[in-house]
Coordinates of C-alpha atoms in Angstrom, one line a residue:
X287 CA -2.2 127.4 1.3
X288 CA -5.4 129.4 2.9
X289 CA -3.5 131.3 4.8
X290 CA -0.9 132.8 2.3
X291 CA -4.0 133.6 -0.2
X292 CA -5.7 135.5 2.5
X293 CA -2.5 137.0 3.5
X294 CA -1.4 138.1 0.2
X295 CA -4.9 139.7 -0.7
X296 CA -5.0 141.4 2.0
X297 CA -1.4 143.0 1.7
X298 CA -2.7 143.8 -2.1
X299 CA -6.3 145.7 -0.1
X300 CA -3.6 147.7 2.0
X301 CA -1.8 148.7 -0.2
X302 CA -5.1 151.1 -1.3
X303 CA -5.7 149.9 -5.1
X304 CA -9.0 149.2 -4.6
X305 CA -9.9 152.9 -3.3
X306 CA -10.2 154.2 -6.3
X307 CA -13.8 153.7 -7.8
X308 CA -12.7 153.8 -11.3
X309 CA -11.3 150.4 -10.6
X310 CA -14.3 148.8 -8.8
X311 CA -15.8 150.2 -12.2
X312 CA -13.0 148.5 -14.1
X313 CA -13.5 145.0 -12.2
X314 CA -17.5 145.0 -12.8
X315 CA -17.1 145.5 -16.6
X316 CA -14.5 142.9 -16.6
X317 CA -16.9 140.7 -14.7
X318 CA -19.5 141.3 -16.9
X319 CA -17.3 140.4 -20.3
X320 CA -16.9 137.1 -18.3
X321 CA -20.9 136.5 -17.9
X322 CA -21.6 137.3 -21.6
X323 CA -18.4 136.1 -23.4
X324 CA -18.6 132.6 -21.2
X325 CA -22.3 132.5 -21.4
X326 CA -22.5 129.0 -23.4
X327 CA -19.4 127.4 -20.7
X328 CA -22.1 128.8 -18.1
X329 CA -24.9 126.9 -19.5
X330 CA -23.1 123.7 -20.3
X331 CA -21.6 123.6 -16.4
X332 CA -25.1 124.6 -15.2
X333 CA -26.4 121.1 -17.5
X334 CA -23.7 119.0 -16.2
X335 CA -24.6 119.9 -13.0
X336 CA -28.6 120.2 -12.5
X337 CA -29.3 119.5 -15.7
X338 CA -30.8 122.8 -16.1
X339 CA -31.4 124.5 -19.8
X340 CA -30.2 127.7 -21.4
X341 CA -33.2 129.5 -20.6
X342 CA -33.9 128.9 -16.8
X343 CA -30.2 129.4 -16.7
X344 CA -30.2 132.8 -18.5
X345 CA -33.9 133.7 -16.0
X346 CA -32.7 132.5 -12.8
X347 CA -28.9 133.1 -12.4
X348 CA -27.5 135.4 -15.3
X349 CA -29.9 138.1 -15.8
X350 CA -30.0 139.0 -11.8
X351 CA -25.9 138.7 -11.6
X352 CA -26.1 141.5 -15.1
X353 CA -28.4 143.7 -13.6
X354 CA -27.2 143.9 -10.1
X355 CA -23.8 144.9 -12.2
X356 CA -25.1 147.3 -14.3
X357 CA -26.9 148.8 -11.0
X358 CA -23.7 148.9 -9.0
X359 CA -21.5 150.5 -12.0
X360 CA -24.1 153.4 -12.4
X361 CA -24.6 154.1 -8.2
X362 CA -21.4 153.8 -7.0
X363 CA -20.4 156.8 -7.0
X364 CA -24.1 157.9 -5.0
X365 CA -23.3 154.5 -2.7
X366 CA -19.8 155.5 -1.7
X367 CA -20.3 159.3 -1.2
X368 CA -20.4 160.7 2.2
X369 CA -23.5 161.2 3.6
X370 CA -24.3 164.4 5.4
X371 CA -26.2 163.9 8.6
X372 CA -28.6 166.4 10.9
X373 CA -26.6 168.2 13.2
X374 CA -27.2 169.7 16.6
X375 CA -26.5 173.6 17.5
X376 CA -23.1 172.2 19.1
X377 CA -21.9 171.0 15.9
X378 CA -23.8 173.5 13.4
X379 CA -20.5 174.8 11.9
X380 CA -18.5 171.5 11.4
X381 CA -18.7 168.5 9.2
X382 CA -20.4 165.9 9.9
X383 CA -20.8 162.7 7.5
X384 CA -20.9 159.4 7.5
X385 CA -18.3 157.8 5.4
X386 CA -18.7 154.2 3.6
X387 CA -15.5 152.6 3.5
X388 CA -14.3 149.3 2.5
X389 CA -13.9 146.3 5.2
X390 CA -10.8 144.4 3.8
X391 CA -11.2 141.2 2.8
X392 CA -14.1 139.1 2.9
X393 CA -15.5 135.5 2.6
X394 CA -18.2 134.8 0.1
X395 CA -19.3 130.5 -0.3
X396 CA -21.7 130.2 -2.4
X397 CA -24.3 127.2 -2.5
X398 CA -24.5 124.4 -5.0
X399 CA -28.5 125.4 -6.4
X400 CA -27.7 128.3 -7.9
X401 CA -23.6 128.2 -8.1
X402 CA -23.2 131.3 -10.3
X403 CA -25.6 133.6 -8.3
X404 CA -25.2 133.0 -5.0
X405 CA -21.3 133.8 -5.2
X406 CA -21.2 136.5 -8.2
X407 CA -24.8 138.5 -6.7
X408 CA -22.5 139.0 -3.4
X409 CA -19.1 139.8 -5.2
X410 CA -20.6 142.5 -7.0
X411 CA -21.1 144.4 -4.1
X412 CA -17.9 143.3 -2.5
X413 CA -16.0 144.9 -5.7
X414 CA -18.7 148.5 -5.3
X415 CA -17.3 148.4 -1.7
X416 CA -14.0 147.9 -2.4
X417 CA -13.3 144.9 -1.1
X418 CA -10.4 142.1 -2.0
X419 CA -12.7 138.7 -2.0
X420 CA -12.4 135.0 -1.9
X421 CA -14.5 132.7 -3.0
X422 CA -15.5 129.7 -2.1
X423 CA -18.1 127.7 -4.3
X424 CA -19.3 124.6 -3.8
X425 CA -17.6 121.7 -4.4
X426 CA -21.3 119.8 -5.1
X427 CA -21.7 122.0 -8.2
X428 CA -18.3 120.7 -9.0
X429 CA -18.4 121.6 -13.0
X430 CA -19.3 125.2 -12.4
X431 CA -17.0 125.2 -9.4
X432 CA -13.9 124.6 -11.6
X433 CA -15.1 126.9 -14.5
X434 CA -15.2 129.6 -12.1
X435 CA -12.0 128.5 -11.3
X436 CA -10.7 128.8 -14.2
X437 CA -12.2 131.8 -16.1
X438 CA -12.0 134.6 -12.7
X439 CA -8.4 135.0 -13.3
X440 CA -8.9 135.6 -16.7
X441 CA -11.2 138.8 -16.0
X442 CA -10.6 140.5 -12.6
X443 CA -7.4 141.3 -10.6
X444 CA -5.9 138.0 -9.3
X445 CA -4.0 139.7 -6.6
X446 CA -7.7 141.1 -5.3
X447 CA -10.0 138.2 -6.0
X448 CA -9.3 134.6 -5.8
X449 CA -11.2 131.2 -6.0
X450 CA -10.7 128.5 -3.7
X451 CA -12.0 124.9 -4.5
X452 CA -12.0 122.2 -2.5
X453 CA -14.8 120.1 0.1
X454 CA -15.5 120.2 3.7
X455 CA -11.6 120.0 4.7
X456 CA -10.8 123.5 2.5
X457 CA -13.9 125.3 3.7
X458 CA -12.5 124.7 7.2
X459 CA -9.3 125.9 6.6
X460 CA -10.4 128.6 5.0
X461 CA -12.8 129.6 8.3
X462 CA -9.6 129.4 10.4
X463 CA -8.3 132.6 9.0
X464 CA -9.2 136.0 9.9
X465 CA -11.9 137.9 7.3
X466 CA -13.5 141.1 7.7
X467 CA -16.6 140.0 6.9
X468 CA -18.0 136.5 5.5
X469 CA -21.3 135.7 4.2
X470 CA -22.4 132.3 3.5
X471 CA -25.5 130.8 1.4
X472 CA -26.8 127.1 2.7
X473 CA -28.4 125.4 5.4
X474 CA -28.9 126.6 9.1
X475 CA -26.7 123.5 10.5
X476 CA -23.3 125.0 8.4
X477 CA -24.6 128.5 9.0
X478 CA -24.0 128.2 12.9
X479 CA -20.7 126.4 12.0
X480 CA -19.6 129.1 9.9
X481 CA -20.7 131.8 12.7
X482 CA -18.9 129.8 15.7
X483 CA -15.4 129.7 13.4
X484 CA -16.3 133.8 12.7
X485 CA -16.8 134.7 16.4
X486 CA -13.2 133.6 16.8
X487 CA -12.2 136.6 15.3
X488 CA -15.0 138.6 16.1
X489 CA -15.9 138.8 12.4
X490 CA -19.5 140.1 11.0
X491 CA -21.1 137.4 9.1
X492 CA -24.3 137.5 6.5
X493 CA -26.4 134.0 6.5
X494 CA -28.5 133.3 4.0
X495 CA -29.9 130.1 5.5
X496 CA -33.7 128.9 3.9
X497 CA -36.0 127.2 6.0
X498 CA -39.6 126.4 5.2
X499 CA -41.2 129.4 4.0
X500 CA -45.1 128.5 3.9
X501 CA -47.6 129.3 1.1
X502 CA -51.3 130.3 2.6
X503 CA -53.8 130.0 -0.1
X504 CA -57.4 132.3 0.7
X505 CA -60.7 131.2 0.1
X506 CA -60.7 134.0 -1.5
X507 CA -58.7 134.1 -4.7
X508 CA -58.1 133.4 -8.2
X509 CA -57.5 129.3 -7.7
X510 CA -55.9 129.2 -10.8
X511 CA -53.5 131.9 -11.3
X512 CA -52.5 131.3 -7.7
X513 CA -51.8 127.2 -8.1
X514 CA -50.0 128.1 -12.3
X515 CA -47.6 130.8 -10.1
X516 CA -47.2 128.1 -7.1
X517 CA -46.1 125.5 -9.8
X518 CA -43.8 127.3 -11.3
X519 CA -41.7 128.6 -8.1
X520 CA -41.3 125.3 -6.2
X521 CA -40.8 122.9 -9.3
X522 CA -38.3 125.0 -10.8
X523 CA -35.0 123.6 -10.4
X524 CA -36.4 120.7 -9.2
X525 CA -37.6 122.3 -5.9
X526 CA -34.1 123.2 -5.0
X527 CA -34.5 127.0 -4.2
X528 CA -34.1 128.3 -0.9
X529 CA -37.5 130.8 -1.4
X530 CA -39.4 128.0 -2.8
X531 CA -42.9 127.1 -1.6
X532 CA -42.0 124.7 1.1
X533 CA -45.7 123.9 1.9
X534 CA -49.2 125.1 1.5
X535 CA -51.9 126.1 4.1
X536 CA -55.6 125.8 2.8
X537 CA -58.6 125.3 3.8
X538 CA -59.9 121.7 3.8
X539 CA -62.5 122.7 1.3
X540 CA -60.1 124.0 -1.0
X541 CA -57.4 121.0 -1.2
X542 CA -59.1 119.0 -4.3
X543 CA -59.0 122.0 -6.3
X544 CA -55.4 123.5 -5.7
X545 CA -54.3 119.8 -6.7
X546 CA -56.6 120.1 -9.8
X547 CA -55.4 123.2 -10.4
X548 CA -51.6 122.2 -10.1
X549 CA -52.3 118.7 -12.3
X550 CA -53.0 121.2 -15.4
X551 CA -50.6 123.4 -14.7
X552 CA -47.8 120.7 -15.0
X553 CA -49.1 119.4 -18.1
X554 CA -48.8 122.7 -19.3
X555 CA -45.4 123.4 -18.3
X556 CA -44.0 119.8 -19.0
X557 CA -46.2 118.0 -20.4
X558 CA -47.5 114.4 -19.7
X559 CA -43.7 113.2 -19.0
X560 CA -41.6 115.7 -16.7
X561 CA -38.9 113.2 -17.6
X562 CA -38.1 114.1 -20.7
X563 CA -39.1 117.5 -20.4
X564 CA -35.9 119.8 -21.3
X565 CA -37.1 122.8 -18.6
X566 CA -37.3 119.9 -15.7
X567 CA -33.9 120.0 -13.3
X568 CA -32.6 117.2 -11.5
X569 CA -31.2 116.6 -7.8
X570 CA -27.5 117.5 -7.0
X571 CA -26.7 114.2 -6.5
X572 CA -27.7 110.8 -4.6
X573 CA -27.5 111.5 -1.2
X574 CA -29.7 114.2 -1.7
X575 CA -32.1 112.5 -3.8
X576 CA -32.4 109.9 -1.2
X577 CA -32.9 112.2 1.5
X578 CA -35.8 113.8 -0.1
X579 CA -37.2 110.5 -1.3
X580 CA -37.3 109.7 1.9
X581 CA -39.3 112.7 3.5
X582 CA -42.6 110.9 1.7
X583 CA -43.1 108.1 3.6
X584 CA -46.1 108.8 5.4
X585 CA -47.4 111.1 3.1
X586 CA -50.7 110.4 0.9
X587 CA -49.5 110.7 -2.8
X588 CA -51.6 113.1 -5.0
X589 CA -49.9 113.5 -7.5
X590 CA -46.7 112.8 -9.2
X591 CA -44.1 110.4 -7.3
X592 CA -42.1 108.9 -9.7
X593 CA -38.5 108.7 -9.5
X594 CA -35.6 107.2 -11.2
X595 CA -32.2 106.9 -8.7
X596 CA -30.0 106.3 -11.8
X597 CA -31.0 110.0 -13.0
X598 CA -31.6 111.9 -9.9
X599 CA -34.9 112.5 -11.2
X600 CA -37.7 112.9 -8.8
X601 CA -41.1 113.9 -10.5
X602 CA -43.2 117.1 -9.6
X603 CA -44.9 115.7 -6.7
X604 CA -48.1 117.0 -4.6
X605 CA -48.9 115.1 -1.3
X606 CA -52.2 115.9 0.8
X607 CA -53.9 115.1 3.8
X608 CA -50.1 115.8 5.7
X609 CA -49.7 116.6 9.2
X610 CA -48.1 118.8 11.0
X611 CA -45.7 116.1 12.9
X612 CA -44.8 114.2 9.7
X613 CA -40.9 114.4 9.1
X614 CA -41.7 116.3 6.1
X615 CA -42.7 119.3 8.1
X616 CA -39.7 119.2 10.4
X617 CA -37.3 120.1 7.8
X618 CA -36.3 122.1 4.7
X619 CA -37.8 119.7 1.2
X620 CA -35.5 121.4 -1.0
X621 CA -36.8 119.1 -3.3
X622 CA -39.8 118.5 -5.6
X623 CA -42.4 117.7 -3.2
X624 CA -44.9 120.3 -2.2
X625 CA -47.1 119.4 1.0
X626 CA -50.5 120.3 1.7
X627 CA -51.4 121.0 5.4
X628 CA -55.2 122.0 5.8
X629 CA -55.9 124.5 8.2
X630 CA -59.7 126.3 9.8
X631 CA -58.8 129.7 8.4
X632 CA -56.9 132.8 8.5
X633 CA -56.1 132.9 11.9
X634 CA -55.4 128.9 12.1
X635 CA -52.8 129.3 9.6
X636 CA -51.3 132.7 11.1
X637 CA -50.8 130.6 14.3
X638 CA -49.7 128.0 12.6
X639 CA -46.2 129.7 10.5
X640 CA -45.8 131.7 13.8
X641 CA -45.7 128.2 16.0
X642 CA -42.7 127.5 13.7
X643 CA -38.6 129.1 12.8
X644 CA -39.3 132.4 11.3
X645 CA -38.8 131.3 7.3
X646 CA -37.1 133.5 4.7
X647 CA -39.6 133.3 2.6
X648 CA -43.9 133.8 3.2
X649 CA -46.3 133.9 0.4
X650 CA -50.0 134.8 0.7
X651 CA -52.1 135.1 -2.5
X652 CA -55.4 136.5 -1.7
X653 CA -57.8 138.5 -3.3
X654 CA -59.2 139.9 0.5
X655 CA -57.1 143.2 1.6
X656 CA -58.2 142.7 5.0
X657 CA -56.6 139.1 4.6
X658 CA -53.5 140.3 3.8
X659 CA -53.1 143.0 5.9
X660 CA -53.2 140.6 8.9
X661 CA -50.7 138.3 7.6
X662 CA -48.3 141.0 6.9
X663 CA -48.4 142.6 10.6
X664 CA -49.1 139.2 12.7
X665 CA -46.4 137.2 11.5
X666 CA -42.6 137.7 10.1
X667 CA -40.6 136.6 7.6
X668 CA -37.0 137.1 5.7
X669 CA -39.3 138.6 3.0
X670 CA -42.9 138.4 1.6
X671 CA -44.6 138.2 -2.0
X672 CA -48.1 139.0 -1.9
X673 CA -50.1 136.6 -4.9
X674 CA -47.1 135.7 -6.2
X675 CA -43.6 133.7 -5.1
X676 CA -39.9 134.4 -5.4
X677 CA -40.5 137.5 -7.4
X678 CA -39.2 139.9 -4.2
X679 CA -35.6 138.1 -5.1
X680 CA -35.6 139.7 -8.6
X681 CA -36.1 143.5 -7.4
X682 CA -32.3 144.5 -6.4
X683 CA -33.4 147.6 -4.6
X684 CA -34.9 145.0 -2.0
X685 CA -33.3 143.7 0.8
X686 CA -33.1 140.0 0.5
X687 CA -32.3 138.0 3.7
X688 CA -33.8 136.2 6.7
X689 CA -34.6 136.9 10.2
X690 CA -33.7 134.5 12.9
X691 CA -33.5 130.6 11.9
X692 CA -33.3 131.5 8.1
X693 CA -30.3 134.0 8.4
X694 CA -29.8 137.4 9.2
X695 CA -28.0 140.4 7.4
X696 CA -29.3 140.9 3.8
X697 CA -27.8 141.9 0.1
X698 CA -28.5 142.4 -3.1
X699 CA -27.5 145.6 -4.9
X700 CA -27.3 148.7 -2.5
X701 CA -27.8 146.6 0.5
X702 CA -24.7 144.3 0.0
X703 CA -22.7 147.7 -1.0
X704 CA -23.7 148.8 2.4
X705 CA -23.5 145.5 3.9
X706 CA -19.9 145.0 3.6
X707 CA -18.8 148.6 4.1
X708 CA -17.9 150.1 7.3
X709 CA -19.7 153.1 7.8
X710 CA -17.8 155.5 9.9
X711 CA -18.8 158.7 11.7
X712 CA -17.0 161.7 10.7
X713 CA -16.9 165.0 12.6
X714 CA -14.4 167.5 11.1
X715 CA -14.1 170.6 13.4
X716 CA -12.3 173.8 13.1
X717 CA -10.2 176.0 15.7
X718 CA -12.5 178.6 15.9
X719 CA -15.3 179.9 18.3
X720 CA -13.6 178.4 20.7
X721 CA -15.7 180.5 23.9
X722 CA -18.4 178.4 23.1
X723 CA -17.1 174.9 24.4
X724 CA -16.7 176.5 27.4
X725 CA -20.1 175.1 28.4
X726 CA -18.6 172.0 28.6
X727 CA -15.1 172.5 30.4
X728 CA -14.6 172.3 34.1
X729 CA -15.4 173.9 36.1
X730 CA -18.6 173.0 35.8
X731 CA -21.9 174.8 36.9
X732 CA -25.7 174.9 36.4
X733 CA -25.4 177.8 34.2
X734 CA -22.6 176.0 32.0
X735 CA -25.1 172.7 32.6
X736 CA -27.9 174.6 31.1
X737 CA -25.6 176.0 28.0
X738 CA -24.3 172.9 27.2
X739 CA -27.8 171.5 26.8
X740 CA -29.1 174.4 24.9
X741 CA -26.3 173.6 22.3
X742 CA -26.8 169.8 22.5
X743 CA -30.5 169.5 22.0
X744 CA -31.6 171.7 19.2
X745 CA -31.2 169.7 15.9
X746 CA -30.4 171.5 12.4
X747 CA -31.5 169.8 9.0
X748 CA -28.4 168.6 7.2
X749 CA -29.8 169.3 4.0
X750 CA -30.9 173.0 4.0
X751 CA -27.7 175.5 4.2
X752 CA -30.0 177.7 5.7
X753 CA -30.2 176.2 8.8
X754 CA -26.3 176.5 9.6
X755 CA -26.9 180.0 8.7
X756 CA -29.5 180.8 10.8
X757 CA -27.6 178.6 13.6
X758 CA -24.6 181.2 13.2
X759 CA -26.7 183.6 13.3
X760 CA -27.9 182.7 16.5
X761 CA -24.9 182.0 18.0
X762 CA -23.5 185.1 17.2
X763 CA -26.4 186.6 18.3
X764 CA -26.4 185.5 22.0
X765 CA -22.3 186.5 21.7
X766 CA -23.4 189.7 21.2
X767 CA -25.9 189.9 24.0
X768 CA -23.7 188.3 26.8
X769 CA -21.0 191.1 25.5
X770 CA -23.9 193.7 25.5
X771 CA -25.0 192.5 28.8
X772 CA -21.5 192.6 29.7
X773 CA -20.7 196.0 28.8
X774 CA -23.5 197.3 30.2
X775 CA -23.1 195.8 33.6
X776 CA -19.7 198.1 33.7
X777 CA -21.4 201.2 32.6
X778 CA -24.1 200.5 35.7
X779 CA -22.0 199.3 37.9

């Protein structure tokens, strides 16, 4: 079944109906009629599934999908032009470009946290790049799996973009055929599954893969502003985000107050019972809800901890005093539990994220420039939000990916445009001036040697016409004195 749907989109790419961008432009305004005219089946799959509301649906999945749409339909055109590159004298009076062209088919399976980003967000740019696509979402997310299911058809071109359901035993199938490019959202263990099935075809892969992307708090800072921003990235969606907080560094001194601060802050945002709170998400499911239940068994309780197994509902929790080889620090939470880990400083805490898997995520708030200066150049990350989280997700002219353990590649608007294009070099050349390759024909000689280099070394500017110009002029120039040279020589001689 995998097989003949991979087969028959890619019979469909080669036969060159996507080349055309007025239908990539076609396909993203049908994909956007599907967003706004399906918006309420959205939201009730989306409550089914995490129990999430209209508006956190609308703020963390819809408006990023609309806007990285709108963005693609108004730069194509820039995105897939050729792109002029600085020539040398050799080449000063050919072409030469690179050309962004489509891969084929690709691979995009999404993750079961954000179901309707993590697969549309990378199909946008699949359509810009002219791509045929299938998707895979996940089965965990099973109501907005089948909506998708259901409604794609509807919109784009069947024959170019298809949706494939199904658990573990479809995925596998589905990595047993030959793509042109697949990128996968989830955890690190899949990731290297996905990119050992992919080397078997010597296919390019994106991972985004997560981790535990740390939180330093300064001395300082505003306290509050920084613990009310904190809150709201790693409790929304019940801590299943793959940028959330995963833990906090501090200073020992400071650790009373950041769980002060956070205690008002979730009053604030859902009041005295998260429970019943309409903006609080739940876990997937029970396996995962006893997974993370399970990460707090040695850990010191200061706030929150509730949970009901019957609901998936695990409350906001804070937990202090933890240490480093607790077996909540050895994983991704993914969950609603946000670790404090003290540390003696700056430099304590730098050592401590770069002891660790380079995270996709590293947050810093600090009022100090000097402060963040150093975290920025002594350790690394996927990406980094200075006195604030998640927000570097929501600018689309940013790369978003990891480095390392939490992925590698990147997307999100231009970047997943250029991410699955090929880029190939083009050098157009004419018949003419054909004396000066002589340089480079045998037989060859120092004088030919030194020629040759002459031609090879000096660099024109691609953008100013006047260079080629002054490039012709110069060659024509030193044709003129060789035949001058040339002439004269007879006359002497």
């Amino acid at each position: 079944m995998e097989k003949q749907v991979v087969d028959g989109l890619r019979e469909v790419f080669q036969s060159g109906r996507s080349r055309p961008l007025q239908y990539r432009k076609q396909q993203l305004r049908a994909l956007h009629r599907l967003i706004t005219e399906h918006q309420a089946d959205i939201e009730q799959a989306l409550k089914q599934d995490l129990n999430r509301n209209t508006y956190n649906t609308s703020l963390f999945e819809l408006i990023s999908i609309e806007n990285d749409i709108k963005l693609a339909e108004s730069d194509m055109a820039d995105w897939a032009a050729p792109q002029p590159v600085k020539k040398n004298l050799n080449s000063a009076l050919d072409d030469v470009y690179i050309k962004p062209e489509p891969l084929g088919v690709v691979l995009i399976i999404g993750t079961w946290n954000y179901p309707w980003a993590m697969i549309l967000q990378p199909l946008v740019g699949a359509i810009a790049a002219g791509n045929a696509a299938v998707l895979k979402p996940s089965e965990l997310s099973e109501n907005s799996a089948r909506l998708m299911k259901e409604l794609l058809p509807l919109y784009l071109d069947k024959e170019m973009y298809q949706v494939v359901t199904g658990g573990v035993s479809e995925t596998q199938e589905l990595l047993k055929q030959r793509f042109d490019h697949i990128l996968y959202t989830g955890s690190s263990v899949v990731g290297k599954l996905v990119m050992e099935a992919a080397a078997h075809h010597l296919t390019p892969v994106t991972l985004e893969l997560g981790g535990k992307s740390p939180c330093y708090i300064d001395k300082n800072c505003d306290i509050a502003v920084a613990c009310r921003r904190i809150t709201w990235g790693k409790f929304a969606n019940c801590g299943q985000t793959c940028i959330a907080p995963d833990y906090i560094l501090c200073e020992p001194n400071l650790q009373d107050r950041i769980v002060e601060e956070i205690q008002k802050t979730l009053l604030e945002f859902y009041q005295k019972d998260p429970k019943s709170s309409p903006d609080y998400c739940r876990i997937i499911n029970t396996r995962h809800f006893d997974r993370v239940l399970a990460l707090m068994n040695e850990c010191t309780i200061a706030l929150g901890g509730e949970s009901d197994r019957s609901q998936c509902y695990i409350a906001p929790t804070v937990l202090a005093d933890v240490l480093p080889y607790f077996k909540i620090m050895q994983e991704e939470i993914f969950g609603p539990l946000l670790p404090i880990v003290t540390v003696n400083g700056l430099s304590e805490a730098i050592h401590f994220i770069n002891a660790r898997e380079k995270p996709l995520a590293l947050y810093v708030f600090s009022s100090d420039k000097t402060v963040i200066k150093r975290m920025l150049a002594e350790t690394t990350s996927g990406g980094v939000t200075v006195n604030d989280v998640l927000m570097h997700y929501t600018v689309n002219t940013l790369p978003f990916g990891g480095v390392g353990n939490s992925g590698m590649g990147r997307y999100h608007g231009r970047h997943t445009f250029d991410q699955l294009s090929h880029h190939r070099a083009c050098l157009i050349k004419s018949f003419a001036m054909e004396s000066l390759n002589d340089a480079r024909y045998p037989p060859l000689t120092a004088a030919r040697l030194r020629k040759a280099k002459f031609f090879m070394q000096h660099r024109l500017c691609s953008c100013n016409g006047m260079c080629v110009w002054a490039a012709i002029t110069t060659i024509l120039a030193i044709g003129l004195l060789v035949a001058l040279i040339v002439v004269t020589a007879k006359m002497l001689f």
